[in-house]
Short mmCIF file of C-alpha atoms and ligand atoms in Angstrom, two decimals:
data_model
loop_
_atom_site.label_atom_id
_atom_site.label_comp_id
_atom_site.label_asym_id
_atom_site.label_seq_id
_atom_site.Cartn_x
_atom_site.Cartn_y
_atom_site.Cartn_z
CA MET A 100 60.29 80.04 -63.17
CA ARG A 101 58.60 83.33 -62.07
CA THR A 102 57.93 84.31 -65.71
CA PHE A 103 56.45 80.87 -66.36
CA THR A 104 54.04 81.14 -63.37
CA THR A 105 53.01 84.72 -64.33
CA THR A 106 52.27 83.58 -67.86
CA LEU A 107 50.17 80.64 -66.61
CA SER A 108 48.02 82.82 -64.28
CA GLY A 109 47.67 85.41 -67.04
CA MET A 110 46.42 82.71 -69.37
CA ALA A 111 43.95 81.40 -66.74
CA LEU A 112 42.62 84.92 -66.21
CA ALA A 113 42.24 85.48 -69.95
CA ALA A 114 40.44 82.17 -70.30
CA THR A 115 38.02 83.15 -67.52
CA PHE A 116 37.30 86.51 -69.14
CA ALA A 117 36.88 84.83 -72.52
CA ALA A 118 34.44 82.31 -71.06
CA THR A 119 32.49 85.08 -69.29
CA ALA A 120 32.48 87.30 -72.35
CA VAL A 121 30.96 84.64 -74.64
CA GLU A 122 28.54 83.30 -72.01
CA ALA A 123 25.31 84.97 -73.18
CA ARG A 124 22.44 84.81 -70.74
CA GLU A 125 19.80 82.41 -72.06
CA MET A 126 16.05 82.74 -71.71
CA ASN A 127 13.28 80.45 -72.97
CA ILE A 128 10.06 81.82 -74.47
CA ALA A 129 7.27 79.20 -74.54
CA PHE A 130 4.09 78.98 -76.62
CA THR A 131 1.71 76.21 -77.75
CA PRO A 132 1.24 76.75 -81.52
CA PRO A 133 3.93 75.47 -83.92
CA LEU A 134 6.87 77.67 -84.93
CA ASN A 135 5.16 78.29 -88.29
CA SER A 136 2.32 80.31 -86.77
CA HIS A 137 1.32 83.77 -85.54
CA TYR A 138 2.89 82.95 -82.15
CA GLY A 139 6.02 81.69 -83.89
CA ASP A 140 6.30 84.99 -85.75
CA ALA A 141 5.87 86.77 -82.41
CA GLY A 142 8.58 84.64 -80.82
CA LYS A 143 10.99 85.29 -83.69
CA ALA A 144 10.38 89.04 -83.47
CA PHE A 145 11.02 88.91 -79.71
CA LYS A 146 14.25 86.93 -80.24
CA GLU A 147 15.60 89.19 -83.01
CA THR A 148 14.81 92.38 -81.11
CA MET A 149 16.17 91.22 -77.74
CA GLU A 150 19.39 89.75 -79.17
CA GLU A 151 20.02 92.90 -81.22
CA LEU A 152 19.32 95.36 -78.40
CA SER A 153 21.49 93.38 -75.96
CA GLY A 154 24.34 93.11 -78.47
CA GLY A 155 24.27 89.37 -78.03
CA ASP A 156 24.37 89.45 -74.21
CA PHE A 157 21.04 87.56 -74.26
CA THR A 158 20.12 84.46 -76.24
CA ILE A 159 16.38 83.76 -76.59
CA ASN A 160 15.47 80.10 -77.11
CA LEU A 161 12.11 79.61 -78.83
CA LYS A 162 10.04 76.77 -77.30
CA PRO A 163 7.07 76.25 -79.68
CA ALA A 164 4.35 73.58 -79.91
CA GLY A 165 3.94 73.07 -76.19
CA ALA A 166 7.59 72.04 -75.74
CA LEU A 167 7.49 73.33 -72.14
CA GLY A 168 3.87 72.25 -71.50
CA GLY A 169 0.36 73.60 -71.93
CA GLU A 170 -0.43 77.26 -71.28
CA ARG A 171 -1.56 76.64 -67.71
CA ASP A 172 1.63 74.66 -66.91
CA VAL A 173 3.76 77.40 -68.46
CA LEU A 174 2.06 80.14 -66.43
CA GLU A 175 2.78 78.10 -63.29
CA GLY A 176 6.39 77.80 -64.47
CA LEU A 177 6.62 81.58 -64.80
CA GLN A 178 5.36 82.03 -61.26
CA ILE A 179 8.01 79.73 -59.74
CA GLY A 180 10.76 80.88 -62.12
CA SER A 181 11.35 77.60 -63.97
CA ILE A 182 10.38 79.35 -67.22
CA GLU A 183 11.43 82.93 -68.07
CA LEU A 184 8.97 84.05 -70.77
CA ALA A 185 5.79 83.00 -72.60
CA ILE A 186 3.33 84.04 -75.26
CA SER A 187 -0.01 82.71 -74.01
CA SER A 188 -3.64 83.07 -75.01
CA THR A 189 -5.71 84.53 -72.17
CA GLY A 190 -7.56 81.17 -72.01
CA PRO A 191 -6.17 79.93 -68.68
CA VAL A 192 -4.81 83.34 -67.52
CA GLY A 193 -7.98 84.21 -65.60
CA ASN A 194 -7.20 81.34 -63.21
CA PHE A 195 -4.03 83.27 -62.24
CA VAL A 196 -5.01 86.93 -62.84
CA PRO A 197 -8.83 86.96 -62.35
CA SER A 198 -9.38 90.46 -63.76
CA VAL A 199 -8.17 89.25 -67.18
CA TYR A 200 -11.33 87.12 -67.44
CA ALA A 201 -13.12 90.35 -68.42
CA LEU A 202 -11.50 90.03 -71.86
CA ASP A 203 -12.81 86.52 -72.48
CA PHE A 204 -16.57 87.13 -72.64
CA PRO A 205 -18.32 86.08 -75.86
CA PHE A 206 -19.25 88.64 -78.52
CA LEU A 207 -17.68 91.42 -76.43
CA PHE A 208 -15.30 92.79 -79.09
CA GLU A 209 -16.81 93.70 -82.44
CA SER A 210 -13.66 93.76 -84.61
CA TYR A 211 -9.89 93.35 -84.58
CA GLU A 212 -9.58 97.14 -84.59
CA HIS A 213 -11.85 97.44 -81.57
CA ALA A 214 -9.96 94.75 -79.65
CA ARG A 215 -6.54 96.19 -80.46
CA ASP A 216 -7.62 99.71 -79.48
CA VAL A 217 -8.96 98.50 -76.12
CA LEU A 218 -5.87 96.38 -75.35
CA ASP A 219 -3.41 99.13 -76.34
CA GLY A 220 -5.44 101.71 -74.41
CA GLU A 221 -6.15 102.32 -70.73
CA ILE A 222 -8.07 99.08 -70.11
CA GLY A 223 -5.41 96.81 -71.61
CA GLN A 224 -2.58 98.56 -69.82
CA GLU A 225 -4.44 98.41 -66.48
CA LEU A 226 -4.89 94.67 -66.94
CA LEU A 227 -1.20 94.14 -67.81
CA ALA A 228 -0.28 95.88 -64.56
CA GLU A 229 -2.39 93.35 -62.62
CA PHE A 230 -0.01 90.50 -63.48
CA GLU A 231 2.72 91.69 -61.09
CA THR A 232 0.73 90.86 -57.94
CA HIS A 233 0.53 87.31 -59.30
CA ASP A 234 4.31 86.79 -59.72
CA MET A 235 4.29 87.61 -63.43
CA ILE A 236 5.00 90.70 -65.52
CA GLY A 237 2.43 91.46 -68.24
CA LEU A 238 4.52 92.99 -71.01
CA ALA A 239 2.35 93.43 -74.12
CA TRP A 240 -0.88 92.30 -75.75
CA ALA A 241 -0.22 90.00 -78.69
CA GLU A 242 -3.03 88.38 -80.64
CA ASN A 243 -4.55 84.95 -81.06
CA GLY A 244 -7.65 86.06 -82.96
CA PHE A 245 -11.41 85.58 -83.20
CA ARG A 246 -12.33 82.01 -82.33
CA HIS A 247 -14.44 79.74 -84.55
CA ILE A 248 -15.92 76.27 -84.03
CA THR A 249 -14.75 73.08 -85.75
CA ASN A 250 -16.18 69.57 -85.37
CA SER A 251 -16.61 66.28 -87.16
CA VAL A 252 -20.22 65.42 -86.30
CA ARG A 253 -22.39 67.88 -88.21
CA PRO A 254 -22.37 71.33 -89.80
CA ILE A 255 -23.06 73.90 -87.07
CA THR A 256 -25.51 76.35 -88.71
CA ALA A 257 -27.42 77.43 -85.58
CA PRO A 258 -26.88 77.22 -81.79
CA GLU A 259 -29.23 74.22 -81.64
CA ASP A 260 -26.66 72.26 -83.64
CA LEU A 261 -24.32 72.47 -80.63
CA GLU A 262 -26.68 70.27 -78.60
CA GLY A 263 -24.70 67.49 -76.91
CA LEU A 264 -21.51 68.18 -78.89
CA LYS A 265 -18.39 67.25 -76.91
CA LEU A 266 -16.58 70.53 -77.50
CA ARG A 267 -13.10 71.15 -76.12
CA THR A 268 -12.70 74.55 -74.53
CA MET A 269 -9.71 76.18 -72.93
CA GLU A 270 -9.47 75.97 -69.14
CA ASN A 271 -11.65 79.06 -68.90
CA GLN A 272 -14.76 79.26 -66.69
CA VAL A 273 -16.47 81.85 -68.90
CA HIS A 274 -16.05 79.79 -72.06
CA ILE A 275 -17.22 76.62 -70.30
CA ALA A 276 -20.34 78.42 -69.03
CA ALA A 277 -21.01 79.90 -72.48
CA PHE A 278 -20.98 76.54 -74.27
CA GLU A 279 -22.92 74.83 -71.49
CA ALA A 280 -25.63 77.49 -71.87
CA ALA A 281 -25.66 76.90 -75.64
CA GLY A 282 -26.34 73.18 -75.09
CA ALA A 283 -22.90 71.77 -75.88
CA SER A 284 -20.95 69.49 -73.58
CA PRO A 285 -17.79 71.59 -72.95
CA THR A 286 -14.58 69.66 -72.12
CA PRO A 287 -11.79 71.94 -70.82
CA MET A 288 -8.27 70.74 -71.59
CA SER A 289 -4.81 72.00 -72.42
CA TRP A 290 -4.11 72.58 -76.12
CA THR A 291 -1.35 69.96 -75.94
CA GLU A 292 -4.02 67.23 -75.57
CA VAL A 293 -6.48 68.49 -78.20
CA LEU A 294 -5.16 67.02 -81.45
CA THR A 295 -4.80 63.52 -79.95
CA SER A 296 -8.24 63.76 -78.29
CA LEU A 297 -9.82 64.74 -81.64
CA GLN A 298 -8.04 61.88 -83.42
CA GLN A 299 -9.20 59.41 -80.76
CA GLY A 300 -12.75 60.77 -80.83
CA THR A 301 -12.87 61.56 -77.11
CA ILE A 302 -14.05 65.01 -78.16
CA ASP A 303 -16.11 65.97 -81.24
CA GLY A 304 -14.80 69.47 -81.80
CA GLN A 305 -12.90 72.48 -80.55
CA GLU A 306 -12.83 76.22 -81.11
CA ASN A 307 -9.84 78.34 -82.11
CA PRO A 308 -8.77 81.24 -84.35
CA ILE A 309 -7.98 80.60 -88.02
CA PRO A 310 -4.17 80.80 -87.57
CA VAL A 311 -4.27 78.00 -84.97
CA LEU A 312 -6.38 75.87 -87.34
CA THR A 313 -4.07 76.37 -90.32
CA ALA A 314 -0.87 76.00 -88.28
CA ASN A 315 -2.11 72.57 -87.10
CA ASN A 316 -3.55 71.32 -90.43
CA MET A 317 -6.94 71.08 -88.73
CA TRP A 318 -8.49 69.82 -92.00
CA GLU A 319 -6.79 66.50 -91.35
CA ILE A 320 -8.93 65.81 -88.25
CA GLN A 321 -12.01 68.04 -88.51
CA GLU A 322 -14.69 68.19 -91.25
CA HIS A 323 -16.75 71.25 -90.39
CA LEU A 324 -15.84 74.87 -89.61
CA THR A 325 -18.38 77.50 -88.56
CA LEU A 326 -17.22 81.11 -88.55
CA THR A 327 -18.93 82.10 -85.30
CA GLY A 328 -16.15 84.48 -84.17
CA HIS A 329 -17.76 83.97 -80.76
CA VAL A 330 -14.78 85.22 -78.71
CA TYR A 331 -11.83 87.51 -79.43
CA SER A 332 -8.81 85.72 -77.97
CA PRO A 333 -5.96 88.01 -76.90
CA ALA A 334 -2.48 86.60 -76.36
CA VAL A 335 -0.17 88.09 -73.74
CA VAL A 336 3.62 88.37 -73.75
CA VAL A 337 4.43 87.59 -70.13
CA MET A 338 7.56 87.16 -67.97
CA SER A 339 8.40 85.53 -64.68
CA LYS A 340 8.63 88.26 -62.00
CA ILE A 341 11.57 86.40 -60.45
CA HIS A 342 13.56 86.78 -63.68
CA TRP A 343 12.32 90.32 -64.36
CA ASP A 344 13.49 91.49 -60.95
CA GLY A 345 16.97 90.15 -61.78
CA LEU A 346 17.33 92.49 -64.77
CA THR A 347 18.78 96.01 -64.84
CA GLU A 348 16.44 98.86 -65.81
CA GLU A 349 18.11 98.97 -69.24
CA GLU A 350 17.59 95.24 -69.75
CA GLN A 351 13.96 95.56 -68.69
CA GLY A 352 13.58 98.24 -71.35
CA TRP A 353 14.92 95.81 -73.96
CA ILE A 354 12.41 93.15 -72.81
CA LYS A 355 9.55 95.65 -73.15
CA GLU A 356 10.66 96.70 -76.66
CA ALA A 357 11.03 93.06 -77.72
CA SER A 358 7.58 92.27 -76.29
CA GLN A 359 5.94 95.02 -78.32
CA ALA A 360 7.74 93.76 -81.43
CA ALA A 361 6.31 90.31 -80.69
CA ALA A 362 2.80 91.71 -80.24
CA ASP A 363 3.01 93.66 -83.49
CA ALA A 364 4.29 90.60 -85.37
CA SER A 365 1.42 88.40 -84.17
CA ARG A 366 -1.16 90.99 -85.22
CA ALA A 367 0.49 91.39 -88.64
CA THR A 368 0.36 87.64 -89.22
CA VAL A 369 -3.28 87.37 -88.10
CA SER A 370 -4.27 90.27 -90.37
CA ALA A 371 -2.40 88.76 -93.30
CA ASN A 372 -3.64 85.20 -92.88
CA GLU A 373 -7.27 85.43 -91.70
CA GLU A 374 -8.89 85.40 -95.15
CA SER A 375 -6.26 83.28 -96.89
CA GLY A 376 -6.41 80.86 -93.96
CA ILE A 377 -10.13 80.27 -94.41
CA GLN A 378 -9.56 79.57 -98.10
CA LEU A 379 -6.71 77.18 -97.25
CA LEU A 380 -9.02 75.26 -94.90
CA ARG A 381 -11.68 75.10 -97.65
CA ASP A 382 -9.12 74.04 -100.30
CA ASN A 383 -8.09 71.19 -98.01
CA GLY A 384 -11.63 69.90 -97.76
CA MET A 385 -13.21 71.53 -94.70
CA GLU A 386 -16.87 72.42 -95.13
CA VAL A 387 -17.09 76.08 -94.03
CA VAL A 388 -20.32 77.65 -92.73
CA ALA A 389 -19.61 81.34 -93.27
CA ASP A 390 -23.06 82.91 -93.13
CA VAL A 391 -23.65 82.72 -89.38
CA ASP A 392 -26.51 84.28 -87.39
CA LYS A 393 -24.17 85.70 -84.74
CA ALA A 394 -27.05 87.31 -82.84
CA ALA A 395 -28.55 83.86 -82.30
CA PHE A 396 -25.24 82.52 -80.96
CA ALA A 397 -24.80 85.64 -78.79
CA THR A 398 -28.24 85.01 -77.26
CA ALA A 399 -27.44 81.34 -76.69
CA VAL A 400 -24.23 82.13 -74.74
CA GLN A 401 -25.59 85.20 -72.90
CA PRO A 402 -26.08 83.26 -69.60
CA ALA A 403 -22.28 83.30 -69.21
CA TYR A 404 -22.59 87.03 -68.52
CA GLU A 405 -25.30 86.51 -65.89
CA GLN A 406 -23.14 83.86 -64.27
CA TYR A 407 -19.73 85.59 -64.30
CA ALA A 408 -19.79 89.28 -65.30
CA ASP A 409 -20.23 90.54 -61.72
CA GLN A 410 -17.42 88.27 -60.47
CA TYR A 411 -15.01 89.07 -63.31
CA GLY A 412 -15.26 92.78 -63.99
CA ALA A 413 -18.72 94.05 -64.97
CA GLU A 414 -17.24 97.58 -64.92
CA VAL A 415 -14.46 96.68 -67.37
CA ILE A 416 -16.93 94.83 -69.58
CA GLU A 417 -19.16 97.92 -69.63
CA ARG A 418 -16.17 100.14 -70.51
CA ILE A 419 -15.27 97.78 -73.36
CA ARG A 420 -18.87 97.76 -74.64
CA ASN A 421 -19.01 101.58 -74.49
CA SER A 422 -15.72 101.85 -76.42
CA LYS A 423 -17.25 100.38 -79.61
O1 EAX B 667 -2.77 79.95 -77.57
O2 EAX B 667 -5.53 76.54 -76.13
C1 EAX B 667 -5.99 77.18 -77.11
O3 EAX B 667 -7.02 76.88 -77.72
C2 EAX B 667 -5.20 78.40 -77.56
O4 EAX B 667 -5.94 79.15 -78.50
C3 EAX B 667 -3.89 77.93 -78.18
O5 EAX B 667 -3.17 77.25 -77.20
C4 EAX B 667 -3.06 79.11 -78.67
#
């Protein structure tokens, strides 16, 4: 009898160890573009790197296409710990980490190289550190890209053509002010509502980088594209502080390495697809205005600086301008 009982408890113990051994810790990483996008490539790089470094102790579940909500909802989820990780454009981030608004001013960055240098340098790292006092951990700067305007009312060849256009913006005070100043009628909303709103005609247009347009077959619902490049849109790899604090130092190191891999992957995809993406949009019937008087658009949106630069980091904006 004794042997039988010993065997049973041994088996129970083995089963417990076996269950514990295979029970990888799961984390979700949320983003709004589809899996087949620059954010999807970032998410896959994060997943591969984290699962390799942890030897399978962690499983990263990709949650693309707004599966866990719009960017603002996801950031709120990070703060309360209902979501572990996200790749988010800075669009709504300024509502949570105000100093990040300094990155969202129009015509502030002059090239991808300039933006990447600033974000990987002192300014970008200082801003990442700001996230922690807002219950999030800023891990790395990924990339959304330079934003351009699409609509289905008229070709936008000059700022005057924006007059009265119902243009969706992100939930970003600086962008709203910029398009108001230019004469448009800005409508802030989460990305998860944009495609339906365009199809229903409740908005006339929107503005986004080329990879977001191609990943969402924008040619199916928008006729005109104008290559204004009016804002450089960073994306941030960000984690819930609640979940970060539950990791060992070694595990936190893995998260950081995976975040940088994600950032690098997004930039590689943007660099590879910017030109080919514009051609794809043209080939699918969008009328592209490429020769844009950017100085005229910069003048039209300048009031956004008067309205918000002092509140959202005039000193950082000046440092960025001087870094050109
Ligand atoms: O982050 O909301 C937007 O327009 C963003 O560019 C999009 O969600 C990708």
